[in-house]
Amino acid sequence: MDRWQAMETLVHVVEAGSFSGAARRLNVGQPSVSKVVAQLESDLGVQLLLRSNRGLAPTESGLAYYQGARRALDAAAEADSSARGASAGMGGRLVVYAPVTFARLHVMPHVQRFLDQHPQLTLDVVLDDRNIDLLEGGADIALRLGALSDSAMTARRIGRSPRAVMATPAYLARHGEPRHPADLSQHQSIIYNRAGSGAACMFQCGEMQEPVTLDGRLRVSAAEGVRSAVLAHMGIALASEWMFAPELASGQVQRVLRDWTLPAMDLWAVFPSGRKASAKARAFAAFVEDLFIPSSAH
């Protein structure tokens, strides 16, 4: 059998999660895909995929093979790109994972410009607030906010946003505006219940530092829920200015404790470990980074 074709087929099956999805990507019949994978499993003497009513998932051996095959295919693509010139690497499919709210507000409105710059590229944007394993998810690049949970990740910081305590004017009119971080204990907080975005925070004003743990009856796992609760005047929230950018601009939401600062929120471009980031993934990271450079710097 053609081992290169088999590797490519297996990669598409794992990333699509089904034989039919891989067949559509490869523009072949589903029986052909199933046959190639079965022959590959026979040649290797191991089971690569687990089949169930919910679809396909790689076994431990299958994931190891997928990772090696993905690296080999990427290396070949990079070699082709180098031989043909840098622009040749900007075709095909690019899979991007990104947080839902951040992407909706700050990335998706600009995606057409990126596509216009690279007319041979197809972009798959997966919006998910969870930190999904990039190799298992078939991602080329992920945008992640806050501290990275794995120091071994291949990542580059591409943006930074101030964080602040936010509330609507209507909420503050009813409950009063905090003047000191200690006053936050008297308010209902909307807690973004996500790793790296919890209730504990350190405020600073000059040389003074004030640790605070926010308290509230509502914890939300996604930024969209935090936004909805704050906009419904249910409480205050500790968030990056990115999360409420339109409302801060319109005055629908305002910052409180303006004399105090909080550690900034970092935006990272994260690439799958174990393989070189593709030219198109690096280009997308640079594109997003450029979105947050002040216009005067262009």
PDB file of C-alpha atoms in Angstrom:
ATOM      1  CA  MET A   1       0.000   0.000   0.000  1.00  0.00           C
ATOM      2  CA  ASP A   2       0.992   3.638  -0.453  1.00  0.00           C
ATOM      3  CA  ARG A   3       2.202   4.502   3.070  1.00  0.00           C
ATOM      4  CA  TRP A   4       2.112   8.245   2.421  1.00  0.00           C
ATOM      5  CA  GLN A   5      -1.510   8.030   1.286  1.00  0.00           C
ATOM      6  CA  ALA A   6      -2.313   5.889   4.318  1.00  0.00           C
ATOM      7  CA  MET A   7      -0.770   8.430   6.692  1.00  0.00           C
ATOM      8  CA  GLU A   8      -2.709  11.260   5.079  1.00  0.00           C
ATOM      9  CA  THR A   9      -5.930   9.266   5.227  1.00  0.00           C
ATOM     10  CA  LEU A  10      -5.510   8.381   8.897  1.00  0.00           C
ATOM     11  CA  VAL A  11      -4.778  12.021   9.750  1.00  0.00           C
ATOM     12  CA  HIS A  12      -7.962  13.162   8.027  1.00  0.00           C
ATOM     13  CA  VAL A  13     -10.028  10.466   9.747  1.00  0.00           C
ATOM     14  CA  VAL A  14      -8.765  11.463  13.203  1.00  0.00           C
ATOM     15  CA  GLU A  15      -9.270  15.180  12.569  1.00  0.00           C
ATOM     16  CA  ALA A  16     -12.713  14.736  11.011  1.00  0.00           C
ATOM     17  CA  GLY A  17     -13.808  12.138  13.578  1.00  0.00           C
ATOM     18  CA  SER A  18     -15.409   9.926  10.938  1.00  0.00           C
ATOM     19  CA  PHE A  19     -14.724   8.031   7.729  1.00  0.00           C
ATOM     20  CA  SER A  20     -17.357  10.052   5.893  1.00  0.00           C
ATOM     21  CA  GLY A  21     -15.842  13.365   6.971  1.00  0.00           C
ATOM     22  CA  ALA A  22     -12.384  12.261   5.863  1.00  0.00           C
ATOM     23  CA  ALA A  23     -13.814  11.049   2.557  1.00  0.00           C
ATOM     24  CA  ARG A  24     -15.318  14.489   1.885  1.00  0.00           C
ATOM     25  CA  ARG A  25     -12.015  16.190   2.630  1.00  0.00           C
ATOM     26  CA  LEU A  26     -10.093  13.782   0.392  1.00  0.00           C
ATOM     27  CA  ASN A  27     -12.787  13.789  -2.292  1.00  0.00           C
ATOM     28  CA  VAL A  28     -12.984   9.994  -2.382  1.00  0.00           C
ATOM     29  CA  GLY A  29     -15.617   7.427  -1.441  1.00  0.00           C
ATOM     30  CA  GLN A  30     -16.089   6.380   2.172  1.00  0.00           C
ATOM     31  CA  PRO A  31     -15.382   2.678   1.420  1.00  0.00           C
ATOM     32  CA  SER A  32     -11.981   3.702   0.065  1.00  0.00           C
ATOM     33  CA  VAL A  33     -11.111   5.479   3.306  1.00  0.00           C
ATOM     34  CA  SER A  34     -12.258   2.537   5.431  1.00  0.00           C
ATOM     35  CA  LYS A  35     -10.223   0.140   3.311  1.00  0.00           C
ATOM     36  CA  VAL A  36      -7.034   2.214   3.601  1.00  0.00           C
ATOM     37  CA  VAL A  37      -7.335   2.437   7.395  1.00  0.00           C
ATOM     38  CA  ALA A  38      -8.084  -1.289   7.705  1.00  0.00           C
ATOM     39  CA  GLN A  39      -5.046  -2.124   5.573  1.00  0.00           C
ATOM     40  CA  LEU A  40      -2.874   0.204   7.647  1.00  0.00           C
ATOM     41  CA  GLU A  41      -4.029  -1.449  10.879  1.00  0.00           C
ATOM     42  CA  SER A  42      -3.310  -4.864   9.357  1.00  0.00           C
ATOM     43  CA  ASP A  43       0.187  -3.856   8.247  1.00  0.00           C
ATOM     44  CA  LEU A  44       1.040  -2.359  11.627  1.00  0.00           C
ATOM     45  CA  GLY A  45      -0.618  -5.115  13.608  1.00  0.00           C
ATOM     46  CA  VAL A  46      -2.365  -2.662  15.936  1.00  0.00           C
ATOM     47  CA  GLN A  47      -5.799  -1.105  16.255  1.00  0.00           C
ATOM     48  CA  LEU A  48      -5.639   2.588  15.437  1.00  0.00           C
ATOM     49  CA  LEU A  49      -9.273   3.616  15.840  1.00  0.00           C
ATOM     50  CA  LEU A  50     -12.081   2.855  18.249  1.00  0.00           C
ATOM     51  CA  ARG A  51     -15.436   2.648  16.534  1.00  0.00           C
ATOM     52  CA  SER A  52     -18.691   3.382  18.378  1.00  0.00           C
ATOM     53  CA  ASN A  53     -22.125   4.862  17.792  1.00  0.00           C
ATOM     54  CA  ARG A  54     -20.639   8.245  18.729  1.00  0.00           C
ATOM     55  CA  GLY A  55     -18.045   8.150  15.970  1.00  0.00           C
ATOM     56  CA  LEU A  56     -14.334   7.407  15.794  1.00  0.00           C
ATOM     57  CA  ALA A  57     -11.545   8.132  18.241  1.00  0.00           C
ATOM     58  CA  PRO A  58      -7.867   7.147  18.097  1.00  0.00           C
ATOM     59  CA  THR A  59      -6.544   4.444  20.398  1.00  0.00           C
ATOM     60  CA  GLU A  60      -3.321   5.161  22.270  1.00  0.00           C
ATOM     61  CA  SER A  61      -1.403   3.613  19.368  1.00  0.00           C
ATOM     62  CA  GLY A  62      -3.580   5.486  16.911  1.00  0.00           C
ATOM     63  CA  LEU A  63      -2.902   8.835  18.584  1.00  0.00           C
ATOM     64  CA  ALA A  64       0.853   8.170  18.545  1.00  0.00           C
ATOM     65  CA  TYR A  65       0.678   7.254  14.855  1.00  0.00           C
ATOM     66  CA  TYR A  66      -1.487  10.283  14.093  1.00  0.00           C
ATOM     67  CA  GLN A  67       0.968  12.623  15.802  1.00  0.00           C
ATOM     68  CA  GLY A  68       3.919  11.164  13.899  1.00  0.00           C
ATOM     69  CA  ALA A  69       2.035  11.236  10.606  1.00  0.00           C
ATOM     70  CA  ARG A  70       0.888  14.807  11.197  1.00  0.00           C
ATOM     71  CA  ARG A  71       4.468  15.910  11.846  1.00  0.00           C
ATOM     72  CA  ALA A  72       5.669  14.124   8.696  1.00  0.00           C
ATOM     73  CA  LEU A  73       2.971  15.708   6.542  1.00  0.00           C
ATOM     74  CA  ASP A  74       3.659  19.150   7.994  1.00  0.00           C
ATOM     75  CA  ALA A  75       7.388  18.734   7.412  1.00  0.00           C
ATOM     76  CA  ALA A  76       6.738  17.765   3.803  1.00  0.00           C
ATOM     77  CA  ALA A  77       4.459  20.759   3.342  1.00  0.00           C
ATOM     78  CA  GLU A  78       7.124  23.032   4.808  1.00  0.00           C
ATOM     79  CA  ALA A  79       9.718  21.546   2.466  1.00  0.00           C
ATOM     80  CA  ASP A  80       7.433  22.129  -0.513  1.00  0.00           C
ATOM     81  CA  SER A  81       6.824  25.683   0.654  1.00  0.00           C
ATOM     82  CA  SER A  82      10.535  26.380   0.994  1.00  0.00           C
ATOM     83  CA  ALA A  83      11.189  25.063  -2.495  1.00  0.00           C
ATOM     84  CA  ARG A  84       8.383  27.040  -4.122  1.00  0.00           C
ATOM     85  CA  GLY A  85       8.680  30.233  -2.121  1.00  0.00           C
ATOM     86  CA  ALA A  86       7.069  31.487   1.074  1.00  0.00           C
ATOM     87  CA  SER A  87       3.720  32.325  -0.492  1.00  0.00           C
ATOM     88  CA  ALA A  88       3.160  28.718  -1.558  1.00  0.00           C
ATOM     89  CA  GLY A  89       2.669  27.689   2.080  1.00  0.00           C
ATOM     90  CA  MET A  90      -0.425  29.849   2.370  1.00  0.00           C
ATOM     91  CA  GLY A  91      -2.900  27.456   0.826  1.00  0.00           C
ATOM     92  CA  GLY A  92      -5.007  24.559   2.037  1.00  0.00           C
ATOM     93  CA  ARG A  93      -6.843  24.366   5.346  1.00  0.00           C
ATOM     94  CA  LEU A  94      -6.042  26.200   8.585  1.00  0.00           C
ATOM     95  CA  VAL A  95      -7.780  25.071  11.790  1.00  0.00           C
ATOM     96  CA  VAL A  96      -7.974  27.722  14.525  1.00  0.00           C
ATOM     97  CA  TYR A  97      -9.344  27.273  18.043  1.00  0.00           C
ATOM     98  CA  ALA A  98     -10.383  30.437  19.886  1.00  0.00           C
ATOM     99  CA  PRO A  99     -12.419  31.547  22.929  1.00  0.00           C
ATOM    100  CA  VAL A 100     -16.016  32.269  21.967  1.00  0.00           C
ATOM    101  CA  THR A 101     -16.497  35.846  23.180  1.00  0.00           C
ATOM    102  CA  PHE A 102     -13.008  37.066  22.364  1.00  0.00           C
ATOM    103  CA  ALA A 103     -13.229  35.733  18.818  1.00  0.00           C
ATOM    104  CA  ARG A 104     -16.754  37.058  18.289  1.00  0.00           C
ATOM    105  CA  LEU A 105     -15.828  40.570  19.368  1.00  0.00           C
ATOM    106  CA  HIS A 106     -12.252  40.936  18.208  1.00  0.00           C
ATOM    107  CA  VAL A 107     -11.326  38.357  15.559  1.00  0.00           C
ATOM    108  CA  MET A 108     -14.306  37.344  13.439  1.00  0.00           C
ATOM    109  CA  PRO A 109     -15.106  40.922  12.291  1.00  0.00           C
ATOM    110  CA  HIS A 110     -11.645  41.027  10.681  1.00  0.00           C
ATOM    111  CA  VAL A 111     -11.332  37.496   9.281  1.00  0.00           C
ATOM    112  CA  GLN A 112     -12.363  38.508   5.776  1.00  0.00           C
ATOM    113  CA  ARG A 113      -9.252  40.665   5.511  1.00  0.00           C
ATOM    114  CA  PHE A 114      -7.064  37.652   6.352  1.00  0.00           C
ATOM    115  CA  LEU A 115      -8.888  35.548   3.752  1.00  0.00           C
ATOM    116  CA  ASP A 116      -8.484  38.300   1.176  1.00  0.00           C
ATOM    117  CA  GLN A 117      -4.742  38.331   1.847  1.00  0.00           C
ATOM    118  CA  HIS A 118      -4.535  34.563   1.313  1.00  0.00           C
ATOM    119  CA  PRO A 119      -7.071  33.577  -1.368  1.00  0.00           C
ATOM    120  CA  GLN A 120      -5.904  29.933  -1.520  1.00  0.00           C
ATOM    121  CA  LEU A 121      -6.589  29.368   2.177  1.00  0.00           C
ATOM    122  CA  THR A 122      -9.623  27.759   3.804  1.00  0.00           C
ATOM    123  CA  LEU A 123     -10.164  28.740   7.435  1.00  0.00           C
ATOM    124  CA  ASP A 124     -11.906  26.542  10.030  1.00  0.00           C
ATOM    125  CA  VAL A 125     -12.524  28.511  13.245  1.00  0.00           C
ATOM    126  CA  VAL A 126     -13.604  26.398  16.218  1.00  0.00           C
ATOM    127  CA  LEU A 127     -15.054  28.568  18.984  1.00  0.00           C
ATOM    128  CA  ASP A 128     -14.658  26.947  22.401  1.00  0.00           C
ATOM    129  CA  ASP A 129     -13.715  28.361  25.813  1.00  0.00           C
ATOM    130  CA  ARG A 130     -12.128  25.055  26.859  1.00  0.00           C
ATOM    131  CA  ASN A 131      -8.402  24.401  26.472  1.00  0.00           C
ATOM    132  CA  ILE A 132      -8.699  21.448  24.109  1.00  0.00           C
ATOM    133  CA  ASP A 133      -5.649  19.360  23.245  1.00  0.00           C
ATOM    134  CA  LEU A 134      -4.519  20.776  19.922  1.00  0.00           C
ATOM    135  CA  LEU A 135      -3.216  17.525  18.468  1.00  0.00           C
ATOM    136  CA  GLU A 136      -6.368  15.609  19.324  1.00  0.00           C
ATOM    137  CA  GLY A 137      -8.483  18.475  18.004  1.00  0.00           C
ATOM    138  CA  GLY A 138      -6.527  18.695  14.764  1.00  0.00           C
ATOM    139  CA  ALA A 139      -5.731  22.375  15.355  1.00  0.00           C
ATOM    140  CA  ASP A 140      -2.932  24.298  13.679  1.00  0.00           C
ATOM    141  CA  ILE A 141      -3.114  27.153  16.183  1.00  0.00           C
ATOM    142  CA  ALA A 142      -5.156  28.186  19.214  1.00  0.00           C
ATOM    143  CA  LEU A 143      -5.751  31.584  20.739  1.00  0.00           C
ATOM    144  CA  ARG A 144      -5.732  31.403  24.525  1.00  0.00           C
ATOM    145  CA  LEU A 145      -6.253  33.982  27.231  1.00  0.00           C
ATOM    146  CA  GLY A 146      -4.579  34.191  30.621  1.00  0.00           C
ATOM    147  CA  ALA A 147      -1.866  32.044  32.162  1.00  0.00           C
ATOM    148  CA  LEU A 148      -0.958  28.920  30.209  1.00  0.00           C
ATOM    149  CA  SER A 149      -1.545  25.699  32.123  1.00  0.00           C
ATOM    150  CA  ASP A 150       1.298  23.804  30.434  1.00  0.00           C
ATOM    151  CA  SER A 151       4.749  25.395  30.389  1.00  0.00           C
ATOM    152  CA  ALA A 152       5.838  22.924  27.698  1.00  0.00           C
ATOM    153  CA  MET A 153       3.467  24.472  25.160  1.00  0.00           C
ATOM    154  CA  THR A 154       4.871  26.133  22.081  1.00  0.00           C
ATOM    155  CA  ALA A 155       3.388  29.587  22.518  1.00  0.00           C
ATOM    156  CA  ARG A 156       3.955  33.252  21.766  1.00  0.00           C
ATOM    157  CA  ARG A 157       2.296  36.193  23.489  1.00  0.00           C
ATOM    158  CA  ILE A 158       0.587  38.335  20.868  1.00  0.00           C
ATOM    159  CA  GLY A 159      -1.501  40.717  22.934  1.00  0.00           C
ATOM    160  CA  ARG A 160      -2.233  42.090  26.388  1.00  0.00           C
ATOM    161  CA  SER A 161      -5.359  43.709  27.820  1.00  0.00           C
ATOM    162  CA  PRO A 162      -5.859  45.616  31.070  1.00  0.00           C
ATOM    163  CA  ARG A 163      -8.223  43.984  33.538  1.00  0.00           C
ATOM    164  CA  ALA A 164     -10.676  45.857  35.710  1.00  0.00           C
ATOM    165  CA  VAL A 165     -13.799  45.528  37.807  1.00  0.00           C
ATOM    166  CA  MET A 166     -16.818  46.232  35.611  1.00  0.00           C
ATOM    167  CA  ALA A 167     -20.455  47.040  36.321  1.00  0.00           C
ATOM    168  CA  THR A 168     -23.380  48.778  34.681  1.00  0.00           C
ATOM    169  CA  PRO A 169     -24.328  52.316  35.777  1.00  0.00           C
ATOM    170  CA  ALA A 170     -27.759  50.964  36.764  1.00  0.00           C
ATOM    171  CA  TYR A 171     -26.228  48.394  39.115  1.00  0.00           C
ATOM    172  CA  LEU A 172     -23.948  51.004  40.693  1.00  0.00           C
ATOM    173  CA  ALA A 173     -26.826  53.455  41.113  1.00  0.00           C
ATOM    174  CA  ARG A 174     -28.713  50.841  43.140  1.00  0.00           C
ATOM    175  CA  HIS A 175     -25.846  49.376  45.158  1.00  0.00           C
ATOM    176  CA  GLY A 176     -23.243  52.138  45.319  1.00  0.00           C
ATOM    177  CA  GLU A 177     -19.810  52.301  43.732  1.00  0.00           C
ATOM    178  CA  PRO A 178     -16.861  50.596  45.474  1.00  0.00           C
ATOM    179  CA  ARG A 179     -14.135  53.064  46.488  1.00  0.00           C
ATOM    180  CA  HIS A 180     -11.614  50.534  47.810  1.00  0.00           C
ATOM    181  CA  PRO A 181     -10.988  46.871  46.918  1.00  0.00           C
ATOM    182  CA  ALA A 182     -12.232  45.885  50.382  1.00  0.00           C
ATOM    183  CA  ASP A 183     -15.645  47.320  49.421  1.00  0.00           C
ATOM    184  CA  LEU A 184     -16.082  44.553  46.865  1.00  0.00           C
ATOM    185  CA  SER A 185     -17.098  42.175  49.650  1.00  0.00           C
ATOM    186  CA  GLN A 186     -20.346  44.145  49.886  1.00  0.00           C
ATOM    187  CA  HIS A 187     -21.234  43.414  46.257  1.00  0.00           C
ATOM    188  CA  GLN A 188     -22.476  40.428  44.327  1.00  0.00           C
ATOM    189  CA  SER A 189     -19.749  39.280  41.938  1.00  0.00           C
ATOM    190  CA  ILE A 190     -20.279  37.338  38.727  1.00  0.00           C
ATOM    191  CA  ILE A 191     -17.455  34.795  38.943  1.00  0.00           C
ATOM    192  CA  TYR A 192     -15.883  33.610  35.696  1.00  0.00           C
ATOM    193  CA  ASN A 193     -15.429  30.006  36.794  1.00  0.00           C
ATOM    194  CA  ARG A 194     -12.567  29.080  34.520  1.00  0.00           C
ATOM    195  CA  ALA A 195      -8.926  28.133  35.122  1.00  0.00           C
ATOM    196  CA  GLY A 196      -6.855  31.278  35.521  1.00  0.00           C
ATOM    197  CA  SER A 197      -9.936  33.510  35.795  1.00  0.00           C
ATOM    198  CA  GLY A 198     -11.217  32.798  39.284  1.00  0.00           C
ATOM    199  CA  ALA A 199     -12.280  34.920  42.224  1.00  0.00           C
ATOM    200  CA  ALA A 200      -8.855  35.713  43.748  1.00  0.00           C
ATOM    201  CA  CYS A 201      -7.075  38.859  42.569  1.00  0.00           C
ATOM    202  CA  MET A 202      -4.358  41.295  43.674  1.00  0.00           C
ATOM    203  CA  PHE A 203      -5.067  45.019  43.376  1.00  0.00           C
ATOM    204  CA  GLN A 204      -2.238  47.537  43.346  1.00  0.00           C
ATOM    205  CA  CYS A 205      -2.126  51.298  43.858  1.00  0.00           C
ATOM    206  CA  GLY A 206       1.369  52.724  43.888  1.00  0.00           C
ATOM    207  CA  GLU A 207       3.277  50.724  46.504  1.00  0.00           C
ATOM    208  CA  MET A 208       0.099  49.377  48.113  1.00  0.00           C
ATOM    209  CA  GLN A 209      -1.199  45.884  47.357  1.00  0.00           C
ATOM    210  CA  GLU A 210      -4.576  44.549  48.354  1.00  0.00           C
ATOM    211  CA  PRO A 211      -5.491  40.860  47.896  1.00  0.00           C
ATOM    212  CA  VAL A 212      -9.208  40.284  47.387  1.00  0.00           C
ATOM    213  CA  THR A 213     -11.316  37.188  46.888  1.00  0.00           C
ATOM    214  CA  LEU A 214     -14.566  38.051  45.187  1.00  0.00           C
ATOM    215  CA  ASP A 215     -17.781  36.498  46.418  1.00  0.00           C
ATOM    216  CA  GLY A 216     -21.007  35.870  44.581  1.00  0.00           C
ATOM    217  CA  ARG A 217     -23.880  33.455  44.176  1.00  0.00           C
ATOM    218  CA  LEU A 218     -23.384  33.105  40.409  1.00  0.00           C
ATOM    219  CA  ARG A 219     -20.484  31.302  38.761  1.00  0.00           C
ATOM    220  CA  VAL A 220     -20.357  31.025  34.997  1.00  0.00           C
ATOM    221  CA  SER A 221     -18.146  28.786  32.851  1.00  0.00           C
ATOM    222  CA  ALA A 222     -18.145  30.955  29.712  1.00  0.00           C
ATOM    223  CA  ALA A 223     -17.477  34.627  29.074  1.00  0.00           C
ATOM    224  CA  GLU A 224     -20.790  35.018  27.228  1.00  0.00           C
ATOM    225  CA  GLY A 225     -22.608  34.178  30.458  1.00  0.00           C
ATOM    226  CA  VAL A 226     -20.543  36.672  32.451  1.00  0.00           C
ATOM    227  CA  ARG A 227     -21.381  39.377  29.929  1.00  0.00           C
ATOM    228  CA  SER A 228     -25.088  38.559  29.997  1.00  0.00           C
ATOM    229  CA  ALA A 229     -25.241  38.625  33.801  1.00  0.00           C
ATOM    230  CA  VAL A 230     -23.408  41.938  34.084  1.00  0.00           C
ATOM    231  CA  LEU A 231     -25.533  43.524  31.363  1.00  0.00           C
ATOM    232  CA  ALA A 232     -28.629  42.337  33.247  1.00  0.00           C
ATOM    233  CA  HIS A 233     -27.371  44.430  36.224  1.00  0.00           C
ATOM    234  CA  MET A 234     -26.901  41.329  38.389  1.00  0.00           C
ATOM    235  CA  GLY A 235     -23.513  42.260  39.815  1.00  0.00           C
ATOM    236  CA  ILE A 236     -19.918  43.257  39.190  1.00  0.00           C
ATOM    237  CA  ALA A 237     -17.305  41.246  37.306  1.00  0.00           C
ATOM    238  CA  LEU A 238     -13.535  41.117  37.166  1.00  0.00           C
ATOM    239  CA  ALA A 239     -12.695  40.885  33.472  1.00  0.00           C
ATOM    240  CA  SER A 240     -10.361  41.978  30.729  1.00  0.00           C
ATOM    241  CA  GLU A 241     -11.359  45.141  28.924  1.00  0.00           C
ATOM    242  CA  TRP A 242     -11.568  42.972  25.796  1.00  0.00           C
ATOM    243  CA  MET A 243     -14.601  41.177  27.239  1.00  0.00           C
ATOM    244  CA  PHE A 244     -16.638  44.392  27.483  1.00  0.00           C
ATOM    245  CA  ALA A 245     -14.986  46.498  24.791  1.00  0.00           C
ATOM    246  CA  PRO A 246     -18.207  47.607  22.991  1.00  0.00           C
ATOM    247  CA  GLU A 247     -20.004  48.399  26.250  1.00  0.00           C
ATOM    248  CA  LEU A 248     -17.054  50.293  27.706  1.00  0.00           C
ATOM    249  CA  ALA A 249     -16.954  52.403  24.562  1.00  0.00           C
ATOM    250  CA  SER A 250     -20.698  53.134  24.701  1.00  0.00           C
ATOM    251  CA  GLY A 251     -20.882  53.668  28.460  1.00  0.00           C
ATOM    252  CA  GLN A 252     -23.219  50.716  28.964  1.00  0.00           C
ATOM    253  CA  VAL A 253     -20.568  49.279  31.301  1.00  0.00           C
ATOM    254  CA  GLN A 254     -18.006  51.233  33.304  1.00  0.00           C
ATOM    255  CA  ARG A 255     -14.828  50.514  35.206  1.00  0.00           C
ATOM    256  CA  VAL A 256     -14.743  50.951  38.962  1.00  0.00           C
ATOM    257  CA  LEU A 257     -11.740  51.366  41.291  1.00  0.00           C
ATOM    258  CA  ARG A 258      -9.933  53.333  38.592  1.00  0.00           C
ATOM    259  CA  ASP A 259      -7.034  54.198  40.917  1.00  0.00           C
ATOM    260  CA  TRP A 260      -6.221  50.522  41.366  1.00  0.00           C
ATOM    261  CA  THR A 261      -4.661  48.225  38.789  1.00  0.00           C
ATOM    262  CA  LEU A 262      -4.765  44.467  38.269  1.00  0.00           C
ATOM    263  CA  PRO A 263      -2.406  42.100  36.440  1.00  0.00           C
ATOM    264  CA  ALA A 264      -3.079  42.293  32.699  1.00  0.00           C
ATOM    265  CA  MET A 265      -4.689  39.541  30.643  1.00  0.00           C
ATOM    266  CA  ASP A 266      -2.325  37.963  28.111  1.00  0.00           C
ATOM    267  CA  LEU A 267      -3.348  36.660  24.705  1.00  0.00           C
ATOM    268  CA  TRP A 268      -1.266  33.727  23.437  1.00  0.00           C
ATOM    269  CA  ALA A 269      -0.885  32.053  20.080  1.00  0.00           C
ATOM    270  CA  VAL A 270      -0.401  28.374  20.952  1.00  0.00           C
ATOM    271  CA  PHE A 271       0.889  25.818  18.476  1.00  0.00           C
ATOM    272  CA  PRO A 272       0.789  22.000  18.720  1.00  0.00           C
ATOM    273  CA  SER A 273       3.816  20.659  20.571  1.00  0.00           C
ATOM    274  CA  GLY A 274       6.219  18.392  18.775  1.00  0.00           C
ATOM    275  CA  ARG A 275       6.061  19.973  15.357  1.00  0.00           C
ATOM    276  CA  LYS A 276       7.073  23.200  13.730  1.00  0.00           C
ATOM    277  CA  ALA A 277       4.317  25.764  13.386  1.00  0.00           C
ATOM    278  CA  SER A 278       3.196  25.994   9.775  1.00  0.00           C
ATOM    279  CA  ALA A 279       3.671  29.169   7.755  1.00  0.00           C
ATOM    280  CA  LYS A 280      -0.084  29.765   7.655  1.00  0.00           C
ATOM    281  CA  ALA A 281      -0.424  29.318  11.430  1.00  0.00           C
ATOM    282  CA  ARG A 282       2.379  31.803  12.000  1.00  0.00           C
ATOM    283  CA  ALA A 283       0.746  34.193   9.541  1.00  0.00           C
ATOM    284  CA  PHE A 284      -2.570  33.991  11.406  1.00  0.00           C
ATOM    285  CA  ALA A 285      -0.821  34.669  14.723  1.00  0.00           C
ATOM    286  CA  ALA A 286       0.858  37.727  13.205  1.00  0.00           C
ATOM    287  CA  PHE A 287      -2.481  38.870  11.765  1.00  0.00           C
ATOM    288  CA  VAL A 288      -4.219  38.699  15.157  1.00  0.00           C
ATOM    289  CA  GLU A 289      -1.264  40.361  16.865  1.00  0.00           C
ATOM    290  CA  ASP A 290      -1.506  43.217  14.365  1.00  0.00           C
ATOM    291  CA  LEU A 291      -5.153  43.769  15.322  1.00  0.00           C
ATOM    292  CA  PHE A 292      -4.045  44.991  18.739  1.00  0.00           C
ATOM    293  CA  ILE A 293      -1.264  47.300  17.590  1.00  0.00           C
ATOM    294  CA  PRO A 294      -2.454  50.934  17.820  1.00  0.00           C
ATOM    295  CA  SER A 295      -3.225  52.349  14.391  1.00  0.00           C
ATOM    296  CA  SER A 296      -0.598  55.049  14.903  1.00  0.00           C
ATOM    297  CA  ALA A 297       2.065  52.316  14.966  1.00  0.00           C
ATOM    298  CA  HIS A 298       1.216  51.053  11.476  1.00  0.00           C
TER     299      HIS A 298
END
